Short mmCIF file of C-alpha atoms in Angstrom, two decimals:
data_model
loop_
_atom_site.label_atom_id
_atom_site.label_comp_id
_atom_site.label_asym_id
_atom_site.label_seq_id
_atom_site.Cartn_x
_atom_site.Cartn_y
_atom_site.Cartn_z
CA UNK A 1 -26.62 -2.56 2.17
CA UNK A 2 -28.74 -2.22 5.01
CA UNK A 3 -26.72 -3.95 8.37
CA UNK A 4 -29.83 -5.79 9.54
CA UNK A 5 -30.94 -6.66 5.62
CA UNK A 6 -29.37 -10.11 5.37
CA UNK A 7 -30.78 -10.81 9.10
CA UNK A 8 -34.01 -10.29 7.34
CA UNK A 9 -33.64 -12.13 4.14
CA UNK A 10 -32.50 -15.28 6.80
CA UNK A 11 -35.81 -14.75 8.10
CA UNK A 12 -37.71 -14.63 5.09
CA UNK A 13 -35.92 -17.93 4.39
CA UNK A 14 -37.17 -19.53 7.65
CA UNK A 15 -40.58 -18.87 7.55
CA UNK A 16 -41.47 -19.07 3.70
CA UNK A 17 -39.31 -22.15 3.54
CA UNK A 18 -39.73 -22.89 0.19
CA UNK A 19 -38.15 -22.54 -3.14
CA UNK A 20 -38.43 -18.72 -3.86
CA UNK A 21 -36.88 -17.75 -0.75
CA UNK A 22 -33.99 -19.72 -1.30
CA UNK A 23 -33.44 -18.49 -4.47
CA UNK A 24 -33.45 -15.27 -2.81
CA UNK A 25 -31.21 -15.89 -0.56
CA UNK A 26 -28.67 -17.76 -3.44
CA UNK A 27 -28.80 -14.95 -5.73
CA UNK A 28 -28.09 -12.04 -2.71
CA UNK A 29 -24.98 -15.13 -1.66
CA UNK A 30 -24.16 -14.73 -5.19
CA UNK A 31 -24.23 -10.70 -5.51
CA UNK A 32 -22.27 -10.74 -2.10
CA UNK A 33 -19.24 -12.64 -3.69
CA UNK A 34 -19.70 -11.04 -7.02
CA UNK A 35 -18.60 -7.52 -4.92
CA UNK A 36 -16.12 -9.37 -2.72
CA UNK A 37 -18.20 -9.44 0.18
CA UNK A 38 -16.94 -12.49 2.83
CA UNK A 39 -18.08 -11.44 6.14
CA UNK A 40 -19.56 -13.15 9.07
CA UNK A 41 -23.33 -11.84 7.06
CA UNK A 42 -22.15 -13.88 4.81
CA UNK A 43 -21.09 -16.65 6.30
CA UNK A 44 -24.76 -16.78 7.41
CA UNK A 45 -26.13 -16.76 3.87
CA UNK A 46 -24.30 -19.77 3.36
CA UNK A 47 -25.16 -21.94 6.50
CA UNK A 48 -28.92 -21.16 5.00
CA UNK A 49 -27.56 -23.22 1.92
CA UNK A 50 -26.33 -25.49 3.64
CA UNK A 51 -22.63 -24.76 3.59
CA UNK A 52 -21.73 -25.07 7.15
CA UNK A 53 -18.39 -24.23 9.03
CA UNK A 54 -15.07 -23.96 7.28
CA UNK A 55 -16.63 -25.63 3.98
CA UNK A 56 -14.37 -26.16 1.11
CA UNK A 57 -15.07 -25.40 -2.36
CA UNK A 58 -13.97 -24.44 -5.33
CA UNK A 59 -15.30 -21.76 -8.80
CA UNK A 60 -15.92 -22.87 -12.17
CA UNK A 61 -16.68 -20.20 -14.29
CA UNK A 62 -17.58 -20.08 -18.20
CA UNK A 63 -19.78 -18.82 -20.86
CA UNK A 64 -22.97 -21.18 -21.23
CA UNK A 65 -23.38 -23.40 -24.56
CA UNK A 66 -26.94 -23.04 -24.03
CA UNK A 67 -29.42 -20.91 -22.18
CA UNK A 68 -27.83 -19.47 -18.81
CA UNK A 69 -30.63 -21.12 -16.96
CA UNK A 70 -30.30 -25.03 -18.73
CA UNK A 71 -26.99 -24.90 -17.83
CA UNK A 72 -27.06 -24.33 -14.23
CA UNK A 73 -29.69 -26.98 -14.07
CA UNK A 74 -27.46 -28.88 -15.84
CA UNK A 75 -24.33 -28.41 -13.57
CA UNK A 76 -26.11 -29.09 -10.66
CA UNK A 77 -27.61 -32.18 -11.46
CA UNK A 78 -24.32 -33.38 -12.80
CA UNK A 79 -22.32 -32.40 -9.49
CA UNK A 80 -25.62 -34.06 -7.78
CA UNK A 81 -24.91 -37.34 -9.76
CA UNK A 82 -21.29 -36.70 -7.81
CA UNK A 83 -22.72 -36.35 -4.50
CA UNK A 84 -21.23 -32.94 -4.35
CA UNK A 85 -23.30 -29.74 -3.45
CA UNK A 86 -23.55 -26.92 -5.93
CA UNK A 87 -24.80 -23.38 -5.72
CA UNK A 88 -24.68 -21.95 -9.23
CA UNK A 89 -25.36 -18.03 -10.16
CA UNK A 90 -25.17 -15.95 -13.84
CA UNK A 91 -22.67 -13.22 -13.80
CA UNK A 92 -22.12 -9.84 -16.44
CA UNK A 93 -18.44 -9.64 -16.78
CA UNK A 94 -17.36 -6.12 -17.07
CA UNK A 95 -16.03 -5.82 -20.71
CA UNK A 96 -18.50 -5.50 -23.36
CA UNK A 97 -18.05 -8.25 -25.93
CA UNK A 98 -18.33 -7.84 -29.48
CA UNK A 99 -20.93 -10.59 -30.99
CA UNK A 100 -20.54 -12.41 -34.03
CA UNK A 101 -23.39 -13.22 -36.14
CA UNK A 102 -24.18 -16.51 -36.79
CA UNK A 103 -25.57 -18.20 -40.56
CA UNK A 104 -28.60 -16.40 -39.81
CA UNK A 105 -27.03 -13.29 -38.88
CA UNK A 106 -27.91 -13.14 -35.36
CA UNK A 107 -25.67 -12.25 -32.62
CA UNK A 108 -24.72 -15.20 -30.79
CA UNK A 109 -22.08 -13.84 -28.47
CA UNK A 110 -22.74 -13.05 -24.84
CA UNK A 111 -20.79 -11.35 -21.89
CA UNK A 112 -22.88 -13.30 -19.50
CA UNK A 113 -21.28 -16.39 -17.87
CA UNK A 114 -22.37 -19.13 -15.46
CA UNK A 115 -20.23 -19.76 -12.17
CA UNK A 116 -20.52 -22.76 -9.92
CA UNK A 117 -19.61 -22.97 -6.48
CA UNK A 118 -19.17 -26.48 -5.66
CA UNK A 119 -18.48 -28.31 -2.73
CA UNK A 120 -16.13 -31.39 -3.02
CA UNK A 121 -17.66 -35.06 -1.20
CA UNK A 122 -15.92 -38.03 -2.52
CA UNK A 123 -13.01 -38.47 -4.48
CA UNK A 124 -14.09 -36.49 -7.36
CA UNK A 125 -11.51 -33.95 -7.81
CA UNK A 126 -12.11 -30.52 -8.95
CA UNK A 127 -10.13 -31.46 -12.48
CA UNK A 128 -12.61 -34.66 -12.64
CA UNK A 129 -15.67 -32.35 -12.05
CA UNK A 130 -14.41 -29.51 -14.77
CA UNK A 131 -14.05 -31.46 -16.97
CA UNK A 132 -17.33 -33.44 -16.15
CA UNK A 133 -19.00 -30.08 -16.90
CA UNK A 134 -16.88 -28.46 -19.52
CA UNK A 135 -19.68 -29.63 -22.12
CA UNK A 136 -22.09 -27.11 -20.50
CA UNK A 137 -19.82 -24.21 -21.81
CA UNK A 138 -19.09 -22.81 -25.27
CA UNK A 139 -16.10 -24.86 -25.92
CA UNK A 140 -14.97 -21.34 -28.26
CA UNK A 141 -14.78 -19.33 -25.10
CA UNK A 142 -12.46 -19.74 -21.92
CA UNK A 143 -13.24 -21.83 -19.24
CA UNK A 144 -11.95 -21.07 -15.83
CA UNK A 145 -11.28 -22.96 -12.62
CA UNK A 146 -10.57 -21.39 -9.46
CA UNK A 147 -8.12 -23.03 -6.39
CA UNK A 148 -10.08 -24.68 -4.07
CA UNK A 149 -10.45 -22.78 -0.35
CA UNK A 150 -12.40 -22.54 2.52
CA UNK A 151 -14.86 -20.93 4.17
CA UNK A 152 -16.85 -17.99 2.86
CA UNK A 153 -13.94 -16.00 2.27
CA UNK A 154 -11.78 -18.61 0.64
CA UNK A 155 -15.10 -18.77 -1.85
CA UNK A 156 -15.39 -15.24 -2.52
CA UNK A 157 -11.68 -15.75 -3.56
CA UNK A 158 -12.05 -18.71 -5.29
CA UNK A 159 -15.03 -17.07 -7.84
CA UNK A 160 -12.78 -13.64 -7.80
CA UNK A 161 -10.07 -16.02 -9.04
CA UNK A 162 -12.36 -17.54 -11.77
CA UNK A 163 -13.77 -14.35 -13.29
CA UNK A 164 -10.40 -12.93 -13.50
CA UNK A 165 -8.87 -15.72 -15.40
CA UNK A 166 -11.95 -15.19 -18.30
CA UNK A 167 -11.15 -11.42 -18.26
CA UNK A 168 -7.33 -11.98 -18.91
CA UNK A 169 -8.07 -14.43 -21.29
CA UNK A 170 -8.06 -12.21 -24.09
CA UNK A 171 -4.23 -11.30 -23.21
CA UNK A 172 -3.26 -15.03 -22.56
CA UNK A 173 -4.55 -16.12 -25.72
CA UNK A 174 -2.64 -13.43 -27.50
CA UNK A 175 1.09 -14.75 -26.03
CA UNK A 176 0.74 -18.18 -25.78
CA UNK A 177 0.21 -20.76 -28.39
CA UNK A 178 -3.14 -22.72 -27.03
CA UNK A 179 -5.02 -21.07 -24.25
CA UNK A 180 -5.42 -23.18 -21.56
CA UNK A 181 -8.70 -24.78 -21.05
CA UNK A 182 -9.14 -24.92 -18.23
CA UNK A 183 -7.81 -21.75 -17.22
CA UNK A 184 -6.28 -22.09 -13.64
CA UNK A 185 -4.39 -19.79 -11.05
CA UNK A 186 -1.21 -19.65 -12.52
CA UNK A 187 -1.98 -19.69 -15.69
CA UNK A 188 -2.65 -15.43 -16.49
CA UNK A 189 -0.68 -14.27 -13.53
CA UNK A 190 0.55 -11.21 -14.89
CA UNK A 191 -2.63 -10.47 -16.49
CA UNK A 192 -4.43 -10.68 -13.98
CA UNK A 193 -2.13 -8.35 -11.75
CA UNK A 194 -2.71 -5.99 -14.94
CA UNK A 195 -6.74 -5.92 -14.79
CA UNK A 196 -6.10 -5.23 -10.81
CA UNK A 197 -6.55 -8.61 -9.36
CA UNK A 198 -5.02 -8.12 -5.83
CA UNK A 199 -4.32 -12.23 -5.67
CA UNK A 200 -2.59 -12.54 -8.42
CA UNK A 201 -0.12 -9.05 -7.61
CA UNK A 202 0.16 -10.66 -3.99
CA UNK A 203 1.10 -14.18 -5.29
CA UNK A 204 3.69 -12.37 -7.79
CA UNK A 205 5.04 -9.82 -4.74
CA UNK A 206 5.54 -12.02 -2.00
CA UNK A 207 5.54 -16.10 -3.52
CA UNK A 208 7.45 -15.38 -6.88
CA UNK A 209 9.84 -12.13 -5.80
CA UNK A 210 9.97 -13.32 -2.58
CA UNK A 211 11.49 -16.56 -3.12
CA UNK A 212 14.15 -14.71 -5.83
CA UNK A 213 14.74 -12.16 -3.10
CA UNK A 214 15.02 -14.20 0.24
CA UNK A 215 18.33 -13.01 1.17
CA UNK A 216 17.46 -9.30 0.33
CA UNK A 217 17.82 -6.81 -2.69
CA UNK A 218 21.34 -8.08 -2.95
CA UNK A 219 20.30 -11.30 -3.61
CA UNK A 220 22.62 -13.55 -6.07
CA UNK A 221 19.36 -15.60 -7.24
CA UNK A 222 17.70 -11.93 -7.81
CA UNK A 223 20.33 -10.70 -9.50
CA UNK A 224 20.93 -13.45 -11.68
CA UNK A 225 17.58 -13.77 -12.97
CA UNK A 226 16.67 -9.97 -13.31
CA UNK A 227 19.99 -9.64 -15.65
CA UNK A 228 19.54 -12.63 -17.37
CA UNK A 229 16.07 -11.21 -18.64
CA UNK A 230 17.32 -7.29 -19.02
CA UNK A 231 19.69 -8.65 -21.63
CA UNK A 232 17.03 -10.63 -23.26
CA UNK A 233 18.14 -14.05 -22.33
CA UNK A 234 21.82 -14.33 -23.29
CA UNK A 235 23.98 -16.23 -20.83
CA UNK A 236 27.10 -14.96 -21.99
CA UNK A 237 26.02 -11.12 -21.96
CA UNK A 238 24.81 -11.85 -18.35
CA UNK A 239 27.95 -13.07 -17.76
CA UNK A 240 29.82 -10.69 -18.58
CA UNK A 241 28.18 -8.56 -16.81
CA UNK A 242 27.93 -10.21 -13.76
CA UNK A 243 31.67 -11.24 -14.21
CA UNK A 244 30.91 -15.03 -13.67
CA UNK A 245 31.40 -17.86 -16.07
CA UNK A 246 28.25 -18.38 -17.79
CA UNK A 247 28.03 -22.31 -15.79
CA UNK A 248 27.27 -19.76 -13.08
CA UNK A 249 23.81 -18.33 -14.86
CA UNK A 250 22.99 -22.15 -15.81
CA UNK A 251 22.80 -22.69 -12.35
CA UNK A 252 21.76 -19.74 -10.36
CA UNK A 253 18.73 -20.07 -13.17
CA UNK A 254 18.14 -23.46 -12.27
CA UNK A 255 17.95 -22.69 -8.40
CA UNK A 256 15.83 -19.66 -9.79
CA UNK A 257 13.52 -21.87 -11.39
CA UNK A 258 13.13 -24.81 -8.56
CA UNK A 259 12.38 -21.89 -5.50
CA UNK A 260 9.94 -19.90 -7.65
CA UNK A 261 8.30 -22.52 -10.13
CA UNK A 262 9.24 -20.64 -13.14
CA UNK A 263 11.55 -20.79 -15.35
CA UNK A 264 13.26 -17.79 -16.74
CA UNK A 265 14.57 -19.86 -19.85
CA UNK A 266 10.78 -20.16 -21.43
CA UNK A 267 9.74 -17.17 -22.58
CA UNK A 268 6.12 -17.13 -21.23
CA UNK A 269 7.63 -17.82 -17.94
CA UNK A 270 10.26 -14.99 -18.35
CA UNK A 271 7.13 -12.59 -18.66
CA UNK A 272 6.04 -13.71 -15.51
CA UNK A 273 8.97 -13.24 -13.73
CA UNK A 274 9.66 -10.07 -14.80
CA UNK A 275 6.26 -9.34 -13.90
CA UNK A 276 7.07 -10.33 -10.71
CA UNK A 277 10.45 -8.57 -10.41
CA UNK A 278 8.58 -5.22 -11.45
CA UNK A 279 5.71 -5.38 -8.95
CA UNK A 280 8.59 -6.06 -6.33
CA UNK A 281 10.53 -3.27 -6.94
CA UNK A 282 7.65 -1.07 -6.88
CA UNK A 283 6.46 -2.68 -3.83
CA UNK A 284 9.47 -2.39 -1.90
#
């Protein structure tokens, strides 16, 4: 990209003032994000959309129940209705998806899905306004909603978040009973690691090992939990081989579980943490 192209497009903006230009300028925004673009070019782009200063906001992204375009118009007059600002954009996610045909033996599977960037006003919550919305999306696909951050980095995030949660989806749905809907941060950490998603490896590396390993390698809490899992959840084989009484595990787990937020007793959130224990290792 051209260094002085988005100095031109702001231009372009300014004099033609009118709706084609700033449709130019949303879907370039858009395109910028999509490639995890966030700098101070971009910034820009978003002070033409009105987005000004440290803005917050926060991703939904889904597959449309309609047409792509009746759904944005859709979400943004409902987010309107909130007195909430919304930019809205249509995305190909990277995997191919395999259509099913319908009665009529058309394909009515897509791999193209809506995102919203919306800006919270009012005491409409990001849960209120998902599931506000959620009617605009095939409720047969996932629907994903990204943490709320700020500024034009925080929103790049926030949609990489988003589009990472429908791409692990597949995975999720596979090892837990009822997929989430919607899907939010936590919910496909480890899958999201997998598919190279360098917020949810950080958030696994330094929030979940971290807090197991806060007194170093030699950590009790560590320990505890990564031979607790190794011998596939007994307490008393854990033990043993720690040489404690197994009232020990019970609570070294339960510490384990109240500093990280998982607990290595489910067995969904025993995958994560040996997610997390793995990526920690290899990132010491």
């Amino acid at each position: 990209m051209p260094s002085d192209f988005l100095d031109l497009l702001a231009a372009d903006a300014a004099d033609a003032n009118d709706v084609s230009a700033v449709d130019r300028i949303r879907k370039v925004l858009f395109e910028c994000l999509f490639n995890q673009l966030s700098d101070q070019r971009v910034t820009s782009l978003f002070t033409l959309l009105g987005f000004d200063g440290e803005f917050d906001c926060y991703a939904i992204a889904g597959y449309p129940a309609r047409s792509s375009a009746r759904t944005r118009k859709s979400i943004e007059k409902i987010v309107s209705d909130f007195a909430g600002d919304c930019l809205t954009a249509e995305h190909a996610m990277g995997n191919p998806v395999v259509p099913n045909a319908d009665d009529s033996g058309r394909a009515n599977k897509s791999n193209t899905v809506v995102v919203a960037l919306i800006r919270p006003v009012g005491a409409a919550t990001p849960e209120v306004i998902c599931n506000t919305i959620a009617s605009e999306f095939d409720d047969t696909r996932p629907l994903a909603l990204g943490p709320q951050r700020s500024g034009a980095e925080g929103a790049m995030k926030s949609v990489r978040t988003a589009l990472y949660c429908l791409q692990a989806a597949p995975a999720l749905a596979a090892a837990v009973p009822q997929l989430p809907r919607p899907l939010r941060n936590d919910d496909a950490l480890p899958e999201r690691a997998m598919i190279g998603d360098p917020d949810a490896r950080e958030e696994l590396v330094h929030v979940v090992y971290g807090s197991l390993a806060a007194a170093g390698p030699d950590d009790p809490t560590l320990l505890t939990v990564s031979t607790f899992l190794k011998y596939g959840g007994s307490l008393e084989t854990a033990a043993k081989e720690l040489n404690v009484h197994p009232n020990t595990i019970r609570y070294r787990l339960k510490r384990a579980a109240e500093s990280t937020g998982w607990d290595a007793t489910d067995p969904r959130e025993a995958f994560v943490l040996s997610c997390a224990i793995a990526l920690g290792h290899m990132a010491a």
